[in-house]
GROMACS .gro file of C-alpha atoms in nm:
model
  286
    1UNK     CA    1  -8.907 -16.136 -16.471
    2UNK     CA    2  -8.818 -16.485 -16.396
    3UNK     CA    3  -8.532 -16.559 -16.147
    4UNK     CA    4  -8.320 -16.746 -16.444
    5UNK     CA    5  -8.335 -16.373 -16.637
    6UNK     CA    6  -8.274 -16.218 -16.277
    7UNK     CA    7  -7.944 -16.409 -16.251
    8UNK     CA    8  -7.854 -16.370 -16.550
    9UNK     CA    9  -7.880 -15.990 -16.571
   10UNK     CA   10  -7.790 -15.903 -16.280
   11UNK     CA   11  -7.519 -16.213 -16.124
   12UNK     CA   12  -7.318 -16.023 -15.912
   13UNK     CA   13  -7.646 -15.882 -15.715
   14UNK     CA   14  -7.729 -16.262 -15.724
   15UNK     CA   15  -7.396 -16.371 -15.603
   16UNK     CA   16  -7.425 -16.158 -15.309
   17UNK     CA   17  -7.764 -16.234 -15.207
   18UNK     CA   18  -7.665 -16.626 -15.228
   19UNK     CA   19  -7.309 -16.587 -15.079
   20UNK     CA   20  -7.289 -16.243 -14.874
   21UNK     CA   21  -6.924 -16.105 -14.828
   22UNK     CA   22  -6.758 -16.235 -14.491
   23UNK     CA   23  -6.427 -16.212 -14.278
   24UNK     CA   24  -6.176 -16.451 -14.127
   25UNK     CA   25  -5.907 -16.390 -13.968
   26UNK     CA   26  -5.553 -16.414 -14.109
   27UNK     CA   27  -5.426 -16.632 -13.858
   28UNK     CA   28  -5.540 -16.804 -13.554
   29UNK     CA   29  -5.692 -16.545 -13.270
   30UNK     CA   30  -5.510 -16.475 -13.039
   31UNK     CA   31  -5.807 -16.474 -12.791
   32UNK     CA   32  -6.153 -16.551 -12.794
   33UNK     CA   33  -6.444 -16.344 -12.651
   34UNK     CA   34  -6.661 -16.554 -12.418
   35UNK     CA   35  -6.912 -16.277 -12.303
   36UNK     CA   36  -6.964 -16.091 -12.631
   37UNK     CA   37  -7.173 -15.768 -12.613
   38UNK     CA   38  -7.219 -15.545 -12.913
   39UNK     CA   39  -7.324 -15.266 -12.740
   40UNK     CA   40  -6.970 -15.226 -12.595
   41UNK     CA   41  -6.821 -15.149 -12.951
   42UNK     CA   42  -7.178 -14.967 -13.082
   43UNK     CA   43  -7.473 -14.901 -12.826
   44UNK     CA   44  -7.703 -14.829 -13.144
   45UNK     CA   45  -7.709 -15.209 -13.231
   46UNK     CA   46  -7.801 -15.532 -13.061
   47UNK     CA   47  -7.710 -15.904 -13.068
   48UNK     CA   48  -7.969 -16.217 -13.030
   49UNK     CA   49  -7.785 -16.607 -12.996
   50UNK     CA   50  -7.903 -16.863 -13.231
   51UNK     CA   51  -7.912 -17.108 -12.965
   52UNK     CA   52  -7.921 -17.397 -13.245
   53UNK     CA   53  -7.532 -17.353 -13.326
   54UNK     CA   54  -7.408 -17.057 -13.092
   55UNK     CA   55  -7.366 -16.787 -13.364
   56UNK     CA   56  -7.480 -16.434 -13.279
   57UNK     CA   57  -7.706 -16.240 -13.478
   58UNK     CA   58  -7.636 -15.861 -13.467
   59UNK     CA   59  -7.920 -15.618 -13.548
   60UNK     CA   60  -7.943 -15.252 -13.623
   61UNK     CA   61  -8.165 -15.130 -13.335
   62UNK     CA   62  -8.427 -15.033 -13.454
   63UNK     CA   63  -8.513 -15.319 -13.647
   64UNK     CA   64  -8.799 -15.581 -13.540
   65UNK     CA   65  -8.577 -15.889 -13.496
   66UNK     CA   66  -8.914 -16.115 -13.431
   67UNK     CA   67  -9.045 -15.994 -13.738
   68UNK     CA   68  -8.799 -16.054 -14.003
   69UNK     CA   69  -8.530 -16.277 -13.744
   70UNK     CA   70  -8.333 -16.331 -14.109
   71UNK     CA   71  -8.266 -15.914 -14.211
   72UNK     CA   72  -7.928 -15.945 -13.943
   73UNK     CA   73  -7.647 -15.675 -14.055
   74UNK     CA   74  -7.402 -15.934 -13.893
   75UNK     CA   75  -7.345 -16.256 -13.799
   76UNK     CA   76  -7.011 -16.328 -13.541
   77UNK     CA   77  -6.989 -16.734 -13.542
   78UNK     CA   78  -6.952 -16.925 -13.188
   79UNK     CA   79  -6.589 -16.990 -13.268
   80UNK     CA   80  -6.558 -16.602 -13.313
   81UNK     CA   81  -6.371 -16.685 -13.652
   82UNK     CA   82  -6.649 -16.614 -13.909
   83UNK     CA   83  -6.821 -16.267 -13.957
   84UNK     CA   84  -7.059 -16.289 -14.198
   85UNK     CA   85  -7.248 -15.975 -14.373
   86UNK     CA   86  -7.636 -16.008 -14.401
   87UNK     CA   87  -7.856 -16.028 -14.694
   88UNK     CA   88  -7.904 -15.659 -14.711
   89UNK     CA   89  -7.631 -15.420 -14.844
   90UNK     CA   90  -7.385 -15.323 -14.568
   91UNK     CA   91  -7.349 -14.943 -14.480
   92UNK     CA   92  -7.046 -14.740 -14.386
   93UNK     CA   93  -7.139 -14.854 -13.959
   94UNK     CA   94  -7.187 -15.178 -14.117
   95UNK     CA   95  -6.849 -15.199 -14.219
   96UNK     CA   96  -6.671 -14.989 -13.936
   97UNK     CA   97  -6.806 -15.205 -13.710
   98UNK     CA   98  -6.705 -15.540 -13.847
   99UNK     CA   99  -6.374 -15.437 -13.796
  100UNK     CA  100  -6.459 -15.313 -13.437
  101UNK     CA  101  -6.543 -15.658 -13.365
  102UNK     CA  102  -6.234 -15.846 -13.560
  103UNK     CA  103  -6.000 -15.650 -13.334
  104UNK     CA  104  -6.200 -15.693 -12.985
  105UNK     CA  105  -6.190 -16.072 -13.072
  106UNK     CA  106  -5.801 -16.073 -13.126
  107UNK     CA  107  -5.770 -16.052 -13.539
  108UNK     CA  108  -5.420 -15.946 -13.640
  109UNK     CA  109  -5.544 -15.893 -13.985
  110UNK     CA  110  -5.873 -16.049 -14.175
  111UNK     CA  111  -5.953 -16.211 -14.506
  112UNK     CA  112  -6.204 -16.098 -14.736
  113UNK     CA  113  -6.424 -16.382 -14.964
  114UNK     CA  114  -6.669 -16.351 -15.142
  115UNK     CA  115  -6.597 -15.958 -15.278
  116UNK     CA  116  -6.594 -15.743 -15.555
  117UNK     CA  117  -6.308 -15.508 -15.561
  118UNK     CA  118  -6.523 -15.214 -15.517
  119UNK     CA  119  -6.661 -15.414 -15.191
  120UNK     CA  120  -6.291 -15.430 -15.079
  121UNK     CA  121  -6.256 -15.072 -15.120
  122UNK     CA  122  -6.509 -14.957 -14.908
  123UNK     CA  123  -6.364 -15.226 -14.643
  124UNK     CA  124  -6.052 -15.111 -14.685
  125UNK     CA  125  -6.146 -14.721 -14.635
  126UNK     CA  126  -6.385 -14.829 -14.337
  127UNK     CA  127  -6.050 -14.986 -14.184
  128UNK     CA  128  -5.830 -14.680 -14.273
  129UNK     CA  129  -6.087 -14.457 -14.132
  130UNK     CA  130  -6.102 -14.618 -13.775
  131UNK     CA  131  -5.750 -14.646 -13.763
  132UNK     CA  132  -5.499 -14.528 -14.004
  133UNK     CA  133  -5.259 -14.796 -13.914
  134UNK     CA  134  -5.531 -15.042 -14.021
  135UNK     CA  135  -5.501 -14.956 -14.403
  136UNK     CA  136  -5.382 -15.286 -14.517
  137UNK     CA  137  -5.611 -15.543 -14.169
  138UNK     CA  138  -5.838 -15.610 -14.453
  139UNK     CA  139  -5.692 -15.866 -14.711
  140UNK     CA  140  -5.859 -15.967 -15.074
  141UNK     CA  141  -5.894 -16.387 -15.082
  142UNK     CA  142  -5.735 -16.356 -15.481
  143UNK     CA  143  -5.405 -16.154 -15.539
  144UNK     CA  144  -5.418 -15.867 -15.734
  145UNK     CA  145  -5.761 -15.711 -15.659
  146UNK     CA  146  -5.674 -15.367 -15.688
  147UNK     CA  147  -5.539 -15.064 -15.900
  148UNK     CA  148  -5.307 -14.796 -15.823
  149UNK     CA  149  -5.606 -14.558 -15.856
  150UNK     CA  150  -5.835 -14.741 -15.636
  151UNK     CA  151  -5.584 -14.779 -15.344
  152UNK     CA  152  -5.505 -14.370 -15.400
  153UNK     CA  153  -5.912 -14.352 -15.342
  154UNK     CA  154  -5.851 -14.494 -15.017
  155UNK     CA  155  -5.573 -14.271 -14.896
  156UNK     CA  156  -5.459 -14.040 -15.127
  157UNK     CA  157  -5.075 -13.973 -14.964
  158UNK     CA  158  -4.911 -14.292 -15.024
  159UNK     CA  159  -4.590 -14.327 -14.763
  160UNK     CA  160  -4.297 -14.507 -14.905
  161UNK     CA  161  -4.421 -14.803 -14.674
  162UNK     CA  162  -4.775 -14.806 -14.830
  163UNK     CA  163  -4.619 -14.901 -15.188
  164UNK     CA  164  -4.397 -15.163 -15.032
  165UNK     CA  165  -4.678 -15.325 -14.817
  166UNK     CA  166  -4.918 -15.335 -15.132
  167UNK     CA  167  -4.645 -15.503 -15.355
  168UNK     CA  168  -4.511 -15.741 -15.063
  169UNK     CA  169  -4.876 -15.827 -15.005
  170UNK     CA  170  -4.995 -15.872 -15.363
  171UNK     CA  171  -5.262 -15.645 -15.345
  172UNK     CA  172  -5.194 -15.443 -15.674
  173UNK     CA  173  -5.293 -15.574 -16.064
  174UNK     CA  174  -5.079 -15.669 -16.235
  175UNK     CA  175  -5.080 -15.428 -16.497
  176UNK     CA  176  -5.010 -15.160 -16.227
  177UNK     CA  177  -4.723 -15.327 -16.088
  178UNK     CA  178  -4.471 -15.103 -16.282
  179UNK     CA  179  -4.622 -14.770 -16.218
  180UNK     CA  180  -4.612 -14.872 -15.821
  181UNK     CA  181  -4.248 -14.944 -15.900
  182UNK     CA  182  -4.150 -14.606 -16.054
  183UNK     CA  183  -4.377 -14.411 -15.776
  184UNK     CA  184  -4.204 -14.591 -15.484
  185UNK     CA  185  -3.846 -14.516 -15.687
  186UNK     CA  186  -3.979 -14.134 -15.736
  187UNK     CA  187  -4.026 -14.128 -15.405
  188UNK     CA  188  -3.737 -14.266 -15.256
  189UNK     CA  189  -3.522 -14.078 -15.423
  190UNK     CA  190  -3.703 -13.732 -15.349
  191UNK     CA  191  -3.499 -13.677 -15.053
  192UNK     CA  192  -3.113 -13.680 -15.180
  193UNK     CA  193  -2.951 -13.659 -14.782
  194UNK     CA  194  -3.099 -14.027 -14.778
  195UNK     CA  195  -2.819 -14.259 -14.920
  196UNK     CA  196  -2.971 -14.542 -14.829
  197UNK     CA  197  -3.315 -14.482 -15.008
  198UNK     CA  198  -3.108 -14.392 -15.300
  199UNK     CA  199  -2.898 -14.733 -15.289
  200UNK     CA  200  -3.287 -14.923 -15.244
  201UNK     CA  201  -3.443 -14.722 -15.541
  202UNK     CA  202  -3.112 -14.808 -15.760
  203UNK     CA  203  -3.132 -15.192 -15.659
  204UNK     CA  204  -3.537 -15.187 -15.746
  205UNK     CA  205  -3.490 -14.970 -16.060
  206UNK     CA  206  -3.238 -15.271 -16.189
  207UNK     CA  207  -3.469 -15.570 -16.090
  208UNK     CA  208  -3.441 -15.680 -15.728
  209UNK     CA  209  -3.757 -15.733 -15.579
  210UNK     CA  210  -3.920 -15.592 -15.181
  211UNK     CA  211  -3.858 -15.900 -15.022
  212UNK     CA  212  -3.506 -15.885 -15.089
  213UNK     CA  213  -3.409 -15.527 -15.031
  214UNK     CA  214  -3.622 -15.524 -14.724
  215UNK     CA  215  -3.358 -15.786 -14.568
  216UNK     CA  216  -3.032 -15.533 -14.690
  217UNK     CA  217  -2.937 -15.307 -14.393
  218UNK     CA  218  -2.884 -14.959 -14.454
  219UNK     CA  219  -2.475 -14.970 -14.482
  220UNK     CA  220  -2.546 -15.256 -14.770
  221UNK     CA  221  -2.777 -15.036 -15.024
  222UNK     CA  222  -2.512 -14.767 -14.950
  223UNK     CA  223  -2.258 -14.998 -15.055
  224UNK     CA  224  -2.520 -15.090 -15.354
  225UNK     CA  225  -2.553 -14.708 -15.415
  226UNK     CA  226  -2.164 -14.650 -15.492
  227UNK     CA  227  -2.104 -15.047 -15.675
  228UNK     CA  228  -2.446 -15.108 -15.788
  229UNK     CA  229  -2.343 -15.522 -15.647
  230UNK     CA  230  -2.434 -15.640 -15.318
  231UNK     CA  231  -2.093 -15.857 -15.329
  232UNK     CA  232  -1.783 -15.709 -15.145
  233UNK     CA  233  -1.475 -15.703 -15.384
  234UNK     CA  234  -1.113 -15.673 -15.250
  235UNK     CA  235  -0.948 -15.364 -15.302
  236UNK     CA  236  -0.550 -15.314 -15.431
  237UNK     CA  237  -0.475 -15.233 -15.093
  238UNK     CA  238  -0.678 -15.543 -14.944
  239UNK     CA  239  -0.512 -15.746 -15.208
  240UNK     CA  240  -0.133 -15.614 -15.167
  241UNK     CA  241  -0.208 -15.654 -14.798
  242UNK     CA  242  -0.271 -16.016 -14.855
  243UNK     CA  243  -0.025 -16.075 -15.115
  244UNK     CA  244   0.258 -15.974 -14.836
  245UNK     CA  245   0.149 -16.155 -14.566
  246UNK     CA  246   0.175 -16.447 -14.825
  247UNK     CA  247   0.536 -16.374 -14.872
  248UNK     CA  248   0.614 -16.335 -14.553
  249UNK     CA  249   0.454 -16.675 -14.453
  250UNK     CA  250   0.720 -16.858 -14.706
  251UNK     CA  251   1.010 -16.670 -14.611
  252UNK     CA  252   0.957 -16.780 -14.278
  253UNK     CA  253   0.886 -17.129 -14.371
  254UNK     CA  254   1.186 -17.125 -14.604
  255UNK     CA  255   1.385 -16.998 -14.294
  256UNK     CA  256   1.227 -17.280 -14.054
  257UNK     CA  257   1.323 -17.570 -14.285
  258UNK     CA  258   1.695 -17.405 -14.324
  259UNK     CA  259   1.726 -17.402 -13.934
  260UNK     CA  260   1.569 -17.750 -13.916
  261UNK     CA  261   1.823 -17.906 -14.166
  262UNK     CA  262   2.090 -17.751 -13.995
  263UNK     CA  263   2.015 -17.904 -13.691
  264UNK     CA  264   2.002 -18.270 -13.823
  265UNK     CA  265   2.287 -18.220 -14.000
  266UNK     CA  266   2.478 -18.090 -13.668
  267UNK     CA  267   2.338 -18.350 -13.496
  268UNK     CA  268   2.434 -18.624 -13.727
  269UNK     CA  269   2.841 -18.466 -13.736
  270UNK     CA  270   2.821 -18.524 -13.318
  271UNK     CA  271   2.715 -18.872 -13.363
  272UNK     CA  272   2.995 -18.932 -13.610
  273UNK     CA  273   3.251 -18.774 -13.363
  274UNK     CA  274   3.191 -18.967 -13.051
  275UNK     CA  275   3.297 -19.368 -13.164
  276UNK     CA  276   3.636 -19.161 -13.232
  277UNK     CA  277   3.675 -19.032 -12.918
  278UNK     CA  278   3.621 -19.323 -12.797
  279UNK     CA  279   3.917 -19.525 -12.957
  280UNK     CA  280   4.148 -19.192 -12.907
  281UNK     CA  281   4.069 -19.298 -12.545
  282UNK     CA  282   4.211 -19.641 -12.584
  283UNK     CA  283   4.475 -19.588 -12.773
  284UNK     CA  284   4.640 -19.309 -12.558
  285UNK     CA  285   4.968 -19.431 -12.321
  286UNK     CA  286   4.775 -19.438 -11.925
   0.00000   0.00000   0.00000
């Protein structure tokens, strides 16, 4: 079989071979391991340098590195922001310790290129396994990668928080999208003494999205609960309240000018009297 018939039946084996899956992280690390050694995260492999651009090779142990120097499981770059899988299809350890690496090099979370969604899967679960808090430290490079099914393969119990973090961070096809929606609303509203939760299903049920609720403090999807509106309305009491001290402002304006006008015209009346005291004055024998 010719190589053009190779690639053409089988292109996604192809793909791989040609461009091999491979991590980056997220964002910028936050530190950078100088004096790498594999053997502190896994004593059964071992690392060689490529001392023509600083990357280091990383080798199951038993295999014969001067051999077949090419048949790596992993490659870490210099700038310890590349990890690159090797030609040869990555195992479970393979995986597990990919991640082992991300983290001791200061990843906060890592992006996957190059990958099939069933290769994100099995990243994903290698992730989840070493850490449960890790589900989501391995991100697809194009949204919507997964289905609800798949992620359920992963972990089976999906928390309230799983659902949200998979729809805040795109993760989920499109065409699942509603059914996360009406599992995160069953779920929220499974436990009745929660107001709250009942206030944030209500509010997602009628169209608001994660990003939004996830700013509304608890007393707010209460209030959204009882209203269905996030906007405060005045109540007859608020507004009668209001409408008095209104009333009460005028009278005492109307009562300000009255005591003002009386005044000027008092004082005008005293300016009138004194020119006729004055000639009185005059006028009067001595």
């Amino acid at each position: 079989m010719t190589l053009g018939k190779i690639k053409k039946r089988f292109p996604s084996f192809i793909h791989t071979l040609e461009k091999p899956p491979s991590l980056h992280p997220k964002h910028k690390p936050q530190r950078k391991v100088l004096d790498f050694q594999i053997e502190q995260i896994n004593k059964y492999y071992k690392q060689h340098k490529n001392n023509k651009n600083g990357d280091i090779l990383i080798y199951f142990g038993k295999k014969n590195v001067e051999a077949r120097p090419y048949n790596y499981n992993l490659k870490l770059s210099q700038n310890r922001d590349l990890i690159r899988f090797g030609p040869s299809t990555p195992n479970h350890h393979d995986l597990s310790l990919s991640i082992g690496i991300a983290l001791q090099n200061g990843w906060q979370s890592a992006t996957l290129t190059n990958s099939s969604p069933e290769f994100l899967k099995k990243m994903m679960k290698a992730a989840y396994t070493k850490d449960p808090k890790l589900l989501f430290f391995v991100k697809p490079e194009t949204p919507h990668a997964l289905s609800l099914i798949d992620l359920k393969e992963i972990k089976d119990n999906l928390t309230v928080d799983d659902l949200k973090t998979a729809l805040k961070n795109r993760l989920i096809k499109e065409k699942d999208i509603k059914m996360v929606h009406l599992e995160l609303i069953t779920k929220l509203t499974s436990n009745s003494d929660n107001i709250s939760d009942q206030g944030y299903a209500l509010a997602l049920e009628n169209g608001f999205n994660i990003e939004v609720l996830d700013t509304k403090t608890p007393e707010e999807l209460i209030f959204y609960g009882i209203h269905q509106t996030f906007i405060h309305q005045p109540t007859d009491t608020t507004q009668r309240s209001r409408s008095s001290l209104e009333s009460s402002s005028e009278e005492k304006n109307k009562v300000l000018l009255d005591i003002q006008e009386q005044l000027a015209n008092d004082t005008h009346l005293q300016k009138q009297n004194r020119p006729n005291r004055a000639i009185d004055s005059k006028l009067r024998p001595s």
